[in-house]
Amino acid sequence: MRKCPTLVPSKLLEEEDDYHLHRTVQNDVDFRTNMKLALVKKIPDEQKLLQKILNGYDTAARPVFNASHIITVKFGLTLIQLADMDEVNQVLTTSVWLEQEWQDERLIWDPNDYNGLETLRMPCDKIWLPDIVLYNSADDYTSGYMQSKAMVRHDGNVFWPPPAKFRSSCKIDITFFPFDDQICKMKFGSWAYDGFQVDITNRTAQVDLSNYVYSGEWELITIFGIRNEVIYQCCNIPYPDVTFTIVMRRKTLYYLFNIIFPCLWLTILSLLGFWLPPDSGEKITLGITVLLAFSVFMLLIAENMPATSEFVPLIGIYLTVTMGMTSLSIILTVFVLQLHHVGPHQRPVPRWLRFLCVDILARCMCMRQSQIPQPFVDEFRKEDMCLTTFFENVENGNTAGTCNGNIQQNSNNTINSYQTEKYHIEMERDKTHQKITNHLKLLVEKQDYEENHQGIVHEWQFVAHVMDRVLFWIFLFAAVISSILILVVQPLLKPPLQ
């Protein structure tokens, strides 16, 4: 009997292929699972370091293992901007970057254990921070600093530079306003710790001004920091602080164009009141208008000045002096108007006043009275002499003496003709002649009265004119001297900065 060869069924081959495929898929799934587990268990170096150094870390305790050791905080300042100076409330607003550096004995590690990691940025609320505050702050202490991260080195050195905006109280000296210099101080120190626990020193000798933004109102002269120690009466323990002194000078260009120059123009306008004619009726109106303008400037300055009685600003003194001069000029203008209009009351100028104004002051001012042209005066005197001679001849009964020969001949003929007429015609002639004579006398007397009256009026007006010119030069001299002394000399004599 012959044996047949053994044949492998196709079904067995398919099962074997399925088995190998399943094994491959299973190995791939296991590989991925292992990779995921490995990734889950791998932690970044910074995270491992944070977990290690913050394990059991208490932010309320000082970062020293020995309680007798002193933590030295190096404190510095980077000035960014002088934001605002509130003279009314005496508050200085500044934008700064604080620089605080100290050693934390609990934040030390070996960089080799963390792949060379030497500096770590940590949230500031996770570590101990010095409670350094601004002593002379004009704000409350609820806002605090910006919660910026602190830079921690592997040797325990901590550097924390939070930006801040401070409002510090500053005593404003406005004596030389707007040519004043101000000295403001910012005192920083620990609020709770004494000098045996936390010591504060200057981090740098100079304040960093590399990022300073220049102000349009104030010029920064200098800024420096000094470490001080204060021992209070309660206990014999030093309390150190670092005080930064800011010295600044006000820029005067704004105030020159908006306050000082307008005041000078108003002073000139007040002087022009002495050149206005008294008959214009605007002399007192101009003076009162200028006085009201000065009052407006006084109110504007008072709004920007602190309500203090310790200092009087220089510009306030200048405006007060100028307002006083303007008020006095209005009073003297009334006096000049009185002199100008006193003539119609038929009161002649007193001899002493005529001597003072006409003979002395008028010559000093190169002024003289206006006179009537000489030809008109000569003819007026000739006509006046003829009338006077006629009246004398009429009163003596002699009508022959007249100023004209033809008139004399006609008058003789008229008299001879009248002698031959009747008596009542002669009487009528005498009455008519008497009436004409009386009328002529009245006209001449009226003319003499008006001339005398006009002479008195013109003399008083000339006296008022002279007084106007004298007062103008006096007030001009006073205005120039006061402006130079107050606005030029006084700012130059202010004491030097300490």
Coordinates of C-alpha atoms in Angstrom, one line a residue:
M1 CA 0.0 0.0 0.0
R2 CA 1.5 3.3 -1.0
K3 CA 1.6 6.3 1.3
C4 CA 0.4 9.8 0.1
P5 CA 2.5 12.9 0.9
T6 CA 1.4 15.1 3.8
L7 CA -0.2 18.4 2.7
V8 CA -0.5 21.5 5.0
P9 CA -3.9 22.8 4.8
S10 CA -4.4 26.5 3.8
K11 CA -6.4 27.2 6.9
L12 CA -3.4 26.5 9.1
L13 CA -1.4 29.0 7.1
E14 CA -3.9 31.7 7.6
E15 CA -4.1 31.1 11.3
E16 CA -0.3 31.4 11.5
D17 CA -0.3 34.8 9.6
D18 CA -3.1 36.1 11.9
Y19 CA -1.0 35.1 14.9
H20 CA 2.1 37.0 13.7
L21 CA 0.0 40.1 12.9
H22 CA -1.6 40.1 16.3
R23 CA 1.8 39.8 17.9
T24 CA 3.1 42.8 16.0
V25 CA 0.1 45.0 16.9
Q26 CA 0.4 44.0 20.5
N27 CA 4.0 44.9 20.6
D28 CA 3.3 48.3 19.0
V29 CA 0.6 49.0 21.6
D30 CA 2.9 48.0 24.4
F31 CA 5.6 50.2 23.0
R32 CA 3.3 53.2 22.9
T33 CA 2.0 52.6 26.3
N34 CA 5.5 52.4 27.7
M35 CA 6.5 55.6 26.0
K36 CA 3.5 57.4 27.4
L37 CA 4.3 56.2 30.9
A38 CA 7.8 57.3 30.5
L39 CA 6.7 60.8 29.3
V40 CA 4.2 61.1 32.2
K41 CA 6.9 60.2 34.8
K42 CA 9.4 62.7 33.3
I43 CA 9.3 66.2 35.1
P44 CA 11.1 69.4 33.9
D45 CA 14.1 70.5 35.8
E46 CA 12.6 73.8 36.9
Q47 CA 9.5 72.1 38.1
K48 CA 11.5 69.5 40.1
L49 CA 13.6 72.4 41.5
L50 CA 10.5 74.3 42.6
Q51 CA 9.0 71.3 44.2
K52 CA 12.2 70.6 46.1
I53 CA 13.0 74.1 47.4
L54 CA 9.4 75.1 48.2
N55 CA 8.7 71.9 50.0
G56 CA 8.1 73.0 53.6
Y57 CA 8.9 76.7 52.7
D58 CA 7.1 79.2 55.0
T59 CA 6.9 82.8 53.6
A60 CA 6.2 84.2 57.0
A61 CA 9.7 83.2 58.4
R62 CA 12.9 85.1 57.7
P63 CA 15.1 83.1 55.3
V64 CA 17.9 82.3 57.8
F65 CA 18.5 79.2 59.8
N66 CA 20.1 81.0 62.7
A67 CA 17.6 83.6 64.1
S68 CA 20.5 85.8 65.3
H69 CA 21.7 86.4 61.8
I70 CA 20.7 89.7 60.1
I71 CA 19.3 89.8 56.6
T72 CA 20.9 92.6 54.6
V73 CA 18.6 94.0 51.9
K74 CA 20.3 96.0 49.2
F75 CA 17.8 98.6 48.1
G76 CA 18.1 100.6 44.9
L77 CA 15.9 102.8 42.6
T78 CA 15.6 103.3 38.9
L79 CA 13.7 106.6 38.2
I80 CA 11.4 106.4 35.1
Q81 CA 9.4 109.6 35.2
L82 CA 8.4 112.6 37.4
A83 CA 4.7 112.1 36.6
D84 CA 3.1 115.0 38.4
M85 CA 3.7 117.6 41.0
D86 CA 0.5 118.6 42.8
E87 CA 1.3 121.9 44.5
V88 CA -2.2 122.3 46.0
N89 CA -2.0 119.0 47.9
Q90 CA 1.8 119.0 48.1
V91 CA 2.1 115.5 46.5
L92 CA 4.8 114.3 44.1
T93 CA 4.0 111.4 41.8
T94 CA 6.9 109.3 40.4
S95 CA 7.2 106.2 38.3
V96 CA 10.1 104.0 39.5
W97 CA 11.6 100.5 39.3
L98 CA 12.5 99.2 42.8
E99 CA 15.6 97.1 43.1
Q100 CA 15.7 94.7 46.1
E101 CA 18.4 92.1 46.6
W102 CA 19.0 89.7 49.6
Q103 CA 20.3 86.2 50.5
D104 CA 17.8 83.4 51.1
E105 CA 19.5 80.4 52.8
R106 CA 16.6 78.1 52.0
L107 CA 16.8 78.7 48.2
I108 CA 20.2 77.0 47.5
W109 CA 20.8 74.1 45.1
D110 CA 23.5 72.4 43.0
P111 CA 23.2 73.4 39.3
N112 CA 24.7 70.1 38.2
D113 CA 21.7 68.2 39.5
Y114 CA 19.4 70.2 37.2
N115 CA 21.3 70.3 34.0
G116 CA 23.2 73.5 34.8
L117 CA 20.2 75.5 35.9
E118 CA 21.7 78.5 37.8
T119 CA 18.9 81.1 37.8
L120 CA 15.2 80.4 38.5
R121 CA 12.3 82.9 38.0
M122 CA 9.9 82.3 40.8
P123 CA 6.5 83.9 41.7
C124 CA 7.1 86.4 44.4
D125 CA 4.2 85.3 46.5
K126 CA 5.9 81.9 47.0
I127 CA 9.0 83.2 48.8
W128 CA 9.8 85.6 51.7
L129 CA 9.8 89.3 50.7
P130 CA 11.0 92.2 52.8
D131 CA 8.2 94.5 54.0
I132 CA 9.8 97.7 52.7
V133 CA 7.3 100.6 52.3
L134 CA 7.4 104.3 51.5
Y135 CA 7.2 106.1 54.8
N136 CA 6.0 109.4 53.5
S137 CA 3.4 107.9 51.2
A138 CA 0.4 110.0 50.3
D139 CA -1.6 106.9 49.3
D140 CA -2.9 104.0 51.3
Y141 CA -0.9 100.8 51.5
T142 CA -3.6 98.4 50.1
S143 CA -2.4 98.4 46.5
G144 CA 1.2 97.2 47.2
Y145 CA 3.7 96.4 44.4
M146 CA 3.2 94.6 41.2
Q147 CA 3.5 90.9 41.7
S148 CA 6.4 90.4 39.3
K149 CA 8.6 87.4 39.4
A150 CA 11.8 87.2 41.5
M151 CA 15.1 86.0 40.1
V152 CA 16.7 83.5 42.4
R153 CA 20.3 82.2 41.9
H154 CA 21.6 78.8 42.9
D155 CA 23.7 80.4 45.8
G156 CA 20.5 81.8 47.4
N157 CA 20.8 85.4 46.0
V158 CA 17.3 86.8 45.3
F159 CA 16.7 89.9 43.1
W160 CA 13.2 91.4 42.9
P161 CA 12.6 94.5 40.7
P162 CA 8.9 95.4 40.8
P163 CA 7.8 98.5 39.0
A164 CA 5.7 100.9 41.1
K165 CA 4.1 104.3 41.0
F166 CA 4.4 106.3 44.2
R167 CA 2.6 109.4 45.5
S168 CA 4.8 110.9 48.2
S169 CA 4.2 113.9 50.4
C170 CA 6.5 116.8 49.7
K171 CA 6.6 120.2 51.3
I172 CA 6.4 122.8 48.5
D173 CA 8.2 126.1 48.9
I174 CA 6.6 128.5 46.5
T175 CA 8.5 131.6 47.6
F176 CA 10.1 132.1 44.3
F177 CA 7.3 130.7 42.1
P178 CA 7.6 130.4 39.1
F179 CA 11.4 130.5 39.5
D180 CA 11.4 128.0 42.3
D181 CA 13.4 124.9 43.1
Q182 CA 11.8 122.0 45.0
I183 CA 13.5 119.3 47.1
C184 CA 11.4 116.2 47.7
K185 CA 12.4 113.1 49.7
M186 CA 11.3 109.5 49.4
K187 CA 12.0 107.4 52.6
F188 CA 12.0 103.6 52.3
G189 CA 12.4 101.2 55.1
S190 CA 11.1 98.0 56.7
W191 CA 7.9 98.6 58.6
A192 CA 8.0 95.6 61.0
Y193 CA 11.6 94.5 61.3
D194 CA 14.3 96.5 63.2
G195 CA 17.9 96.8 62.3
F196 CA 18.9 93.6 64.1
Q197 CA 16.6 91.5 61.9
V198 CA 16.6 93.3 58.5
D199 CA 19.2 95.8 57.6
I200 CA 18.7 98.0 54.5
T201 CA 21.6 99.5 52.5
N202 CA 22.2 101.2 49.2
R203 CA 22.5 98.8 46.3
T204 CA 24.3 101.3 44.1
A205 CA 26.1 104.6 44.7
Q206 CA 24.0 106.4 42.1
V207 CA 20.3 106.3 41.0
D208 CA 19.9 104.7 37.6
L209 CA 18.6 107.3 35.1
S210 CA 19.1 105.4 31.9
N211 CA 15.4 105.0 31.3
Y212 CA 14.3 108.4 32.6
V213 CA 11.6 110.2 30.6
Y214 CA 12.2 114.0 30.7
S215 CA 9.4 116.2 32.1
G216 CA 8.1 119.3 30.3
E217 CA 7.5 121.1 33.5
W218 CA 10.4 120.1 35.8
E219 CA 14.1 119.9 35.2
L220 CA 15.8 117.1 37.2
I221 CA 18.9 118.6 38.9
T222 CA 20.0 115.6 40.9
I223 CA 18.8 112.5 42.8
F224 CA 20.8 110.6 45.3
G225 CA 20.1 108.1 48.1
I226 CA 21.5 108.1 51.7
R227 CA 21.2 105.4 54.4
N228 CA 20.0 106.6 57.8
E229 CA 19.4 105.0 61.1
V230 CA 16.7 106.2 63.5
I231 CA 16.4 105.3 67.1
Y232 CA 12.9 105.9 68.5
Q233 CA 12.1 106.8 72.1
C234 CA 10.3 103.5 72.8
C235 CA 13.3 101.3 72.5
N236 CA 17.0 101.4 72.0
I237 CA 16.9 99.6 68.6
P238 CA 18.0 101.1 65.3
Y239 CA 15.6 101.3 62.4
P240 CA 17.5 101.8 59.2
D241 CA 16.1 103.4 56.0
V242 CA 17.2 104.6 52.6
T243 CA 16.1 108.2 51.8
F244 CA 16.2 109.3 48.2
T245 CA 16.4 113.1 47.7
I246 CA 15.0 114.5 44.4
V247 CA 16.1 118.1 43.5
M248 CA 14.2 119.6 40.6
R249 CA 13.8 123.1 39.1
R250 CA 10.6 124.4 37.5
K251 CA 10.8 125.4 33.8
T252 CA 9.6 129.0 33.4
L253 CA 8.9 129.3 29.7
Y254 CA 5.2 128.3 30.1
Y255 CA 4.7 130.8 32.9
L256 CA 6.6 133.6 31.1
F257 CA 4.2 133.4 28.1
N258 CA 1.0 132.8 30.1
I259 CA 1.4 134.9 33.2
I260 CA 4.4 137.2 33.3
F261 CA 4.2 138.7 29.8
P262 CA 0.4 139.4 30.0
C263 CA 1.0 141.1 33.3
L264 CA 3.6 143.3 31.7
W265 CA 1.2 144.2 28.9
L266 CA -1.5 145.1 31.4
T267 CA 0.9 147.3 33.3
I268 CA 1.7 149.2 30.0
L269 CA -2.1 149.6 29.4
S270 CA -2.6 151.0 32.9
L271 CA 0.2 153.6 32.1
L272 CA -1.5 154.6 28.8
G273 CA -4.5 155.8 30.9
F274 CA -2.4 158.9 31.7
W275 CA -2.2 159.8 28.0
L276 CA -5.9 159.7 27.4
P277 CA -7.5 163.1 27.1
P278 CA -9.8 163.9 30.2
D279 CA -12.6 164.8 27.9
S280 CA -12.7 161.3 26.3
G281 CA -14.4 159.9 29.5
E282 CA -12.5 156.6 29.2
K283 CA -9.6 157.2 31.7
I284 CA -11.3 155.6 34.7
T285 CA -12.9 152.9 32.5
L286 CA -9.5 151.8 31.2
G287 CA -8.0 151.6 34.7
I288 CA -10.9 149.6 36.2
T289 CA -10.7 147.1 33.2
V290 CA -7.0 146.6 33.8
L291 CA -7.6 146.1 37.5
L292 CA -10.2 143.4 36.8
A293 CA -7.8 141.6 34.4
F294 CA -5.2 141.5 37.2
S295 CA -7.8 140.1 39.6
V296 CA -8.4 137.2 37.1
F297 CA -4.7 136.4 37.0
M298 CA -4.6 136.4 40.8
L299 CA -7.4 133.9 40.9
L300 CA -5.7 131.6 38.4
I301 CA -2.5 131.6 40.4
A302 CA -4.3 131.0 43.7
E303 CA -6.0 127.9 42.2
N304 CA -2.5 126.3 41.6
M305 CA -1.0 127.3 44.9
P306 CA -1.3 125.5 48.3
A307 CA -3.4 127.2 50.8
T308 CA -0.6 128.1 53.2
S309 CA 0.5 131.2 55.1
E310 CA 4.1 130.1 55.3
F311 CA 5.1 131.3 51.8
V312 CA 4.0 134.1 49.5
P313 CA 4.8 133.4 45.8
L314 CA 6.9 135.9 43.9
I315 CA 4.4 136.3 41.1
G316 CA 1.7 136.9 43.7
I317 CA 3.8 139.8 45.2
Y318 CA 4.3 141.2 41.7
L319 CA 0.6 141.1 40.9
T320 CA -0.3 142.6 44.2
V321 CA 2.2 145.5 43.7
T322 CA 0.9 146.0 40.1
M323 CA -2.7 146.0 41.3
G324 CA -1.8 148.5 44.0
M325 CA -0.2 150.8 41.4
T326 CA -3.2 150.4 39.1
S327 CA -5.6 151.3 42.0
L328 CA -3.5 154.3 42.9
S329 CA -3.5 155.4 39.2
I330 CA -7.3 155.3 39.2
I331 CA -7.4 157.4 42.3
L332 CA -4.9 159.9 40.9
T333 CA -6.9 159.9 37.6
V334 CA -9.9 161.1 39.6
F335 CA -7.7 163.9 41.0
V336 CA -6.5 164.9 37.5
L337 CA -10.1 165.0 36.3
Q338 CA -11.0 167.2 39.2
L339 CA -8.2 169.6 38.3
H340 CA -9.4 169.5 34.6
H341 CA -13.0 170.4 35.5
V342 CA -12.4 172.9 38.3
G343 CA -12.1 175.8 35.9
P344 CA -15.8 176.4 35.2
H345 CA -16.3 177.1 38.9
Q346 CA -14.4 180.4 38.5
R347 CA -11.8 179.4 41.0
P348 CA -8.4 180.7 39.9
V349 CA -5.3 178.6 40.1
P350 CA -3.6 179.2 43.5
R351 CA -0.2 180.9 43.2
W352 CA 1.7 178.0 44.8
L353 CA 0.1 175.5 42.4
R354 CA 0.8 177.8 39.4
F355 CA 4.4 178.1 40.5
L356 CA 4.8 174.4 41.0
C357 CA 3.1 173.2 37.8
V358 CA 3.7 176.0 35.3
D359 CA 7.1 177.3 36.4
I360 CA 8.8 174.1 37.6
L361 CA 7.1 170.8 36.5
A362 CA 6.1 172.1 33.0
R363 CA 9.7 173.1 32.3
C364 CA 10.9 169.7 33.5
M365 CA 8.4 168.0 31.2
C366 CA 9.3 170.4 28.3
M367 CA 5.7 171.6 28.2
R368 CA 4.3 175.2 27.7
Q369 CA 0.9 176.7 27.5
S370 CA -0.7 177.2 24.1
Q371 CA -0.9 181.0 23.2
I372 CA -3.1 183.0 20.9
P373 CA -1.4 184.0 17.6
Q374 CA 0.2 187.5 17.8
P375 CA -1.5 189.2 14.8
F376 CA -4.9 188.3 16.2
V377 CA -3.9 189.7 19.6
D378 CA -2.6 193.0 18.2
E379 CA -5.8 193.6 16.2
F380 CA -8.0 192.6 19.2
R381 CA -6.1 195.1 21.4
K382 CA -6.5 197.9 18.7
E383 CA -10.3 197.3 18.5
D384 CA -10.6 197.1 22.3
M385 CA -8.7 200.5 22.5
C386 CA -11.1 202.1 20.1
L387 CA -14.1 201.0 22.0
T388 CA -12.6 202.2 25.3
T389 CA -11.8 205.7 23.9
F390 CA -15.3 206.0 22.4
F391 CA -16.9 205.2 25.8
E392 CA -14.7 207.8 27.6
N393 CA -15.6 210.5 25.1
V394 CA -19.3 209.7 25.3
E395 CA -19.3 209.8 29.1
N396 CA -17.5 213.2 29.0
G397 CA -20.0 214.6 26.5
N398 CA -17.3 214.8 23.8
T399 CA -18.0 212.6 20.8
A400 CA -15.1 214.1 18.8
G401 CA -12.5 211.7 19.9
T402 CA -13.0 208.5 17.9
C403 CA -10.8 206.2 16.0
N404 CA -11.8 207.3 12.5
G405 CA -11.6 210.8 11.1
N406 CA -14.6 210.4 8.8
I407 CA -16.6 209.3 11.7
Q408 CA -15.5 212.4 13.6
Q409 CA -16.5 214.8 10.8
N410 CA -19.9 213.1 10.4
S411 CA -20.5 213.2 14.2
N412 CA -19.7 217.1 14.2
N413 CA -22.2 217.7 11.4
T414 CA -24.8 215.6 13.2
I415 CA -24.3 217.5 16.4
N416 CA -24.6 220.9 14.6
S417 CA -27.8 219.8 12.9
Y418 CA -29.3 218.6 16.1
Q419 CA -28.6 221.9 17.8
T420 CA -31.0 223.6 15.4
E421 CA -33.7 221.2 15.9
K422 CA -36.3 221.0 18.6
Y423 CA -35.7 220.2 22.3
H424 CA -37.7 216.9 22.3
I425 CA -35.7 215.6 19.3
E426 CA -32.5 216.4 21.2
M427 CA -33.9 214.5 24.2
E428 CA -34.7 211.5 22.0
R429 CA -31.2 211.6 20.6
D430 CA -29.8 211.6 24.1
K431 CA -31.9 208.6 25.2
T432 CA -31.0 206.6 22.1
H433 CA -27.4 207.4 22.5
Q434 CA -27.5 206.3 26.1
K435 CA -29.1 203.0 25.2
I436 CA -26.5 202.3 22.6
T437 CA -23.8 203.2 25.0
N438 CA -25.2 200.8 27.7
H439 CA -25.5 197.9 25.2
L440 CA -21.9 198.4 24.1
K441 CA -20.8 198.5 27.7
L442 CA -22.6 195.2 28.3
L443 CA -21.1 193.6 25.3
V444 CA -17.6 194.6 26.3
E445 CA -18.1 193.5 29.9
K446 CA -19.4 190.1 28.7
Q447 CA -16.5 189.7 26.4
D448 CA -14.1 190.5 29.2
Y449 CA -15.9 188.0 31.5
E450 CA -15.7 185.3 28.9
E451 CA -12.0 185.9 28.2
N452 CA -11.3 185.8 31.9
H453 CA -13.4 182.6 32.3
Q454 CA -11.6 180.9 29.4
G455 CA -8.3 181.9 30.8
I456 CA -9.1 180.3 34.1
V457 CA -10.4 177.1 32.4
H458 CA -7.4 176.8 30.2
E459 CA -5.0 177.4 33.1
W460 CA -6.7 174.6 35.1
Q461 CA -6.6 172.3 32.1
F462 CA -2.9 173.0 31.6
V463 CA -2.3 172.2 35.3
A464 CA -4.2 168.8 34.8
H465 CA -2.2 168.1 31.7
V466 CA 1.1 168.7 33.5
M467 CA 0.0 166.4 36.3
D468 CA -0.9 163.7 33.9
R469 CA 2.6 163.8 32.4
V470 CA 4.3 163.8 35.8
L471 CA 2.2 160.9 37.1
F472 CA 2.9 158.9 33.9
W473 CA 6.7 159.2 34.3
I474 CA 6.4 158.4 38.0
F475 CA 4.4 155.3 37.4
L476 CA 6.5 154.2 34.5
F477 CA 9.6 154.5 36.7
A478 CA 7.9 152.6 39.5
A479 CA 6.7 149.8 37.2
V480 CA 10.1 149.3 35.7
I481 CA 11.9 149.2 39.0
S482 CA 9.3 146.9 40.6
S483 CA 9.4 144.5 37.6
I484 CA 13.2 144.3 37.7
L485 CA 13.4 143.9 41.4
I486 CA 10.7 141.2 41.7
L487 CA 11.1 139.3 38.4
V488 CA 14.9 139.6 37.9
V489 CA 16.8 140.5 41.1
Q490 CA 14.9 138.3 43.6
P491 CA 15.2 135.1 41.6
L492 CA 19.0 135.7 41.3
L493 CA 19.2 136.2 45.1
K494 CA 17.5 132.9 46.1
P495 CA 19.6 130.7 48.3
P496 CA 21.6 127.9 46.7
L497 CA 20.3 124.4 46.8
Q498 CA 21.5 122.4 49.8

